Short mmCIF file of C-alpha atoms in Angstrom, two decimals:
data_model
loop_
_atom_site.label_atom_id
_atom_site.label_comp_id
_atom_site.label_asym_id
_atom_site.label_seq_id
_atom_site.Cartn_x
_atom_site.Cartn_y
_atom_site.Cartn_z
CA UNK A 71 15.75 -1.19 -31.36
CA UNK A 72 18.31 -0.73 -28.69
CA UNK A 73 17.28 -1.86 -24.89
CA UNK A 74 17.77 1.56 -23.86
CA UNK A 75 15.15 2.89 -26.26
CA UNK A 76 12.68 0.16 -25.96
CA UNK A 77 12.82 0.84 -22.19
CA UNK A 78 11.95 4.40 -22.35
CA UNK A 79 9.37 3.04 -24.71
CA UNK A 80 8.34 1.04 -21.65
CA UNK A 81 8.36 3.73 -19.13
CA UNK A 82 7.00 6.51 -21.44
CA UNK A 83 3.67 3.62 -21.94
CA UNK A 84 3.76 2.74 -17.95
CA UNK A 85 3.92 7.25 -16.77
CA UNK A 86 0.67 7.31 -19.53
CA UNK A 87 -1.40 4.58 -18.38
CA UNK A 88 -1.14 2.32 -21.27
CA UNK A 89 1.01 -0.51 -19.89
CA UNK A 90 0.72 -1.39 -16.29
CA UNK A 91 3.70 -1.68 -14.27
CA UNK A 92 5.44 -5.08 -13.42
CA UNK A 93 4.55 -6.39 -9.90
CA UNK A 94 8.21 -7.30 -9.69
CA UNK A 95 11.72 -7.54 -11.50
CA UNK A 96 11.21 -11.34 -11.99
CA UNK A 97 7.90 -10.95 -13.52
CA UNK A 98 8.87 -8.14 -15.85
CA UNK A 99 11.99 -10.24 -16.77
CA UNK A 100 9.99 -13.37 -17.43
CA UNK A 101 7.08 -11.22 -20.01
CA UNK A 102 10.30 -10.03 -22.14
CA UNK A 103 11.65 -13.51 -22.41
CA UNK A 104 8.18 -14.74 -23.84
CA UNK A 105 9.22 -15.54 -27.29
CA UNK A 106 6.92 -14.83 -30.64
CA UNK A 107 8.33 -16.97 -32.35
CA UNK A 108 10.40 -20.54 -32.82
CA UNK A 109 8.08 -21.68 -29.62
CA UNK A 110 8.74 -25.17 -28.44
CA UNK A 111 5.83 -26.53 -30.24
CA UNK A 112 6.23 -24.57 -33.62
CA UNK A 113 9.81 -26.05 -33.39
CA UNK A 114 8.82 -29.38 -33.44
CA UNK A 115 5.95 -29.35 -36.04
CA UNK A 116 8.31 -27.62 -38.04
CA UNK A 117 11.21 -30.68 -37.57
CA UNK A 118 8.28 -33.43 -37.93
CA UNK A 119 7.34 -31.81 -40.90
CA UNK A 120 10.46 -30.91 -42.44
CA UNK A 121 11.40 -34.99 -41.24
CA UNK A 122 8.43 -36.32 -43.70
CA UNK A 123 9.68 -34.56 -46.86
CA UNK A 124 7.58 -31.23 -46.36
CA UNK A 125 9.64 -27.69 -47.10
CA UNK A 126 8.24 -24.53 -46.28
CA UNK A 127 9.22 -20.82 -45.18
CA UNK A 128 8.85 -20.23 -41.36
CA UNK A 129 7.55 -16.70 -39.95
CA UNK A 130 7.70 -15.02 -43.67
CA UNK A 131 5.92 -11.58 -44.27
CA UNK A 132 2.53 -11.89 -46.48
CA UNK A 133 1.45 -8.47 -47.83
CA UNK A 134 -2.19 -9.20 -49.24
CA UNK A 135 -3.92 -7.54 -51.67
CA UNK A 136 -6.33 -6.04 -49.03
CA UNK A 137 -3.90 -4.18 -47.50
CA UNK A 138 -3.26 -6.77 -44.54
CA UNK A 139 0.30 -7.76 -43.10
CA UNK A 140 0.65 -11.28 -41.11
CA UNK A 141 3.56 -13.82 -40.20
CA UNK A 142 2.09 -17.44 -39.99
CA UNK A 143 4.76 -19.82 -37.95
CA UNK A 144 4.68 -22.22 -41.03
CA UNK A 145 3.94 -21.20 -44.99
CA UNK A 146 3.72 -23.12 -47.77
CA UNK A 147 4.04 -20.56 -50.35
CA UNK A 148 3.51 -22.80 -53.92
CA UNK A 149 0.43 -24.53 -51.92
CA UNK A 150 -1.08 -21.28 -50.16
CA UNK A 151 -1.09 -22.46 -46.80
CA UNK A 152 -0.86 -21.02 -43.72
CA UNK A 153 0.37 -22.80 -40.82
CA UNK A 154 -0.36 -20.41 -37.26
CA UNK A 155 0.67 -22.45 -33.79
CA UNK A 156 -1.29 -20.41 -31.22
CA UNK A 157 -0.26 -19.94 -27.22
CA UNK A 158 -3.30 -20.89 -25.26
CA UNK A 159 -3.17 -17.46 -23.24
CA UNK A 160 -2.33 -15.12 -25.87
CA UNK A 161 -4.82 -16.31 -28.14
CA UNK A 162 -7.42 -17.51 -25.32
CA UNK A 163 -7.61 -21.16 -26.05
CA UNK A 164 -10.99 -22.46 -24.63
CA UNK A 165 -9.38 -25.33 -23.06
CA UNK A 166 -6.37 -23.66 -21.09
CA UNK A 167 -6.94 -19.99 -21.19
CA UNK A 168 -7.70 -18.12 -18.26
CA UNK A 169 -8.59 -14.75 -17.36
CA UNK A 170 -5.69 -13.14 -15.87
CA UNK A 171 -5.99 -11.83 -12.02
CA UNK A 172 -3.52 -9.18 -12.12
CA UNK A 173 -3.74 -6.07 -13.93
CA UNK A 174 -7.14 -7.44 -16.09
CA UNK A 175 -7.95 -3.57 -16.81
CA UNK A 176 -5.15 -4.29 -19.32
CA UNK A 177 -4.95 -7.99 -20.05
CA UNK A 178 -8.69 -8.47 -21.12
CA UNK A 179 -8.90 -5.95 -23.28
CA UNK A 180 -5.82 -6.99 -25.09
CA UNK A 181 -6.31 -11.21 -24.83
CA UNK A 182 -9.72 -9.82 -26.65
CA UNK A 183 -7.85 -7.58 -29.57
CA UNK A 184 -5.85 -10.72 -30.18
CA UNK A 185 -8.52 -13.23 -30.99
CA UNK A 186 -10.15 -10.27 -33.48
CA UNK A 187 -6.82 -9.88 -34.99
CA UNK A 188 -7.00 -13.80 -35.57
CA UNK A 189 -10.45 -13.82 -37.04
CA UNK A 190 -9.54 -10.76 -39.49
CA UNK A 191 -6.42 -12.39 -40.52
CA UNK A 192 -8.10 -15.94 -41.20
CA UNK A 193 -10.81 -13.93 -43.06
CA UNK A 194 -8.12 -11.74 -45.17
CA UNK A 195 -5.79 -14.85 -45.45
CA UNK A 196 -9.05 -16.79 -47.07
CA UNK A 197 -10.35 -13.86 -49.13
CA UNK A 198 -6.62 -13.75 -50.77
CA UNK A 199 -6.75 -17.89 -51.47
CA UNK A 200 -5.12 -18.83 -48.83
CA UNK A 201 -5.99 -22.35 -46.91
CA UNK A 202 -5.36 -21.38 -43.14
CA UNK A 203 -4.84 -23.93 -40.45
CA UNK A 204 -4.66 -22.79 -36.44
CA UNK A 205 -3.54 -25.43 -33.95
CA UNK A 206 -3.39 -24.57 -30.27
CA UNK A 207 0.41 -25.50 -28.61
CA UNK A 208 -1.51 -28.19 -26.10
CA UNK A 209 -2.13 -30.21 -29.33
CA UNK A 210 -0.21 -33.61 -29.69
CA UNK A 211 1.94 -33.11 -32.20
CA UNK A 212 0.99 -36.39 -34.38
CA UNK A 213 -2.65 -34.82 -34.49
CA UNK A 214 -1.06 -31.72 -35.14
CA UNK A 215 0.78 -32.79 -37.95
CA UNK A 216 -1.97 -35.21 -39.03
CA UNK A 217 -4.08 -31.72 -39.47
CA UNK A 218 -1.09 -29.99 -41.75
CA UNK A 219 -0.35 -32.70 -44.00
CA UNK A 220 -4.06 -33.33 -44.43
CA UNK A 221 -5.08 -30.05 -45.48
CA UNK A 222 -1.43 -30.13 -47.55
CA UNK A 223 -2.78 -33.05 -49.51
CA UNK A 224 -6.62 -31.59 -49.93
CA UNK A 225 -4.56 -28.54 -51.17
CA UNK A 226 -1.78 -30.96 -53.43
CA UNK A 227 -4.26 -33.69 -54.69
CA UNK A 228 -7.72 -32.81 -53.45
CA UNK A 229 -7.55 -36.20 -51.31
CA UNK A 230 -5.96 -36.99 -47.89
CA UNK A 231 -3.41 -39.84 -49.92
CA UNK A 232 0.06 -39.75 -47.90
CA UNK A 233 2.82 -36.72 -49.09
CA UNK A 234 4.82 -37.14 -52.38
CA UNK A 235 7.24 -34.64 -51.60
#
């Protein structure tokens, strides 16, 4: 999609009430930059990972059986896990979310969409055999990758031994 398009997108959303408008340039300019993906801590669970032998796919499409679309951050396809690194205020981490102060007639409702959208995808992800694992970005990566590699190995070997990749 072309800037031009995806900013009449923007204003077309902002004239009908569905997006509220930025409080400034700056702010607007620092929500687009916000990345979905390759985040600084996806990036390096992927490299420790990928550094103890591990290979995987990184932000591929599943189509499930039930009709459900989702892009984990990290899959193991052979093993059927999913690997999902969440932002603590997208995905209202308990520890380091907050309520937003500006504009929470639209923020609230939509913080709240996203953490359904994660239960039904862990729920569709697990009905479909999948092994799903959520870590929040304030996570230290060595417990981070401690959590991957152990579900890896109940998945592998049915024990937590070390990787034999």
């Amino acid at each position: 999609m072309s800037d031009k398009s995806s900013g009449d997108d923007r204003d077309s959303a902002r004239a009908s009430g569905l997006h509220p408008t930025p409080l400034n340039a700056g702010r607007s300019r620092n929500m687009r930059a916000i990345r979905r993906a390759d985040t600084k801590p996806e990036i390096a669970l992927r490299k420790a990972l990928f550094g103890l032998g591990y290979r995987y796919r990184k932000d591929l499409l599943l189509r499930l059986p039930n009709g459900v679309r989702v892009k984990p951050d990290i899959v193991f396809t052979a093993r059927k896990v999913a690997i999902f690194v969440d932002g603590c205020f997208w995905h209202a981490c308990p520890t380091h979310g907050r309520q937003p102060t500006t504009n929470e007639w639209y923020w609230t409702p939509k913080l709240h969409r996203n953490v359904q959208r994660d239960r039904r995808v862990n729920d569709a992800l697990t009905v479909a055999g999948w092994h799903v694992v959520r870590l929040w970005e304030h996570e230290e990566l060595s417990a981070a990758v401690d959590s991957v590699v152990g579900v890896l190995n109940h998945v592998e070997h049915g024990s937590d031994d070390s990787p034999t990749d």
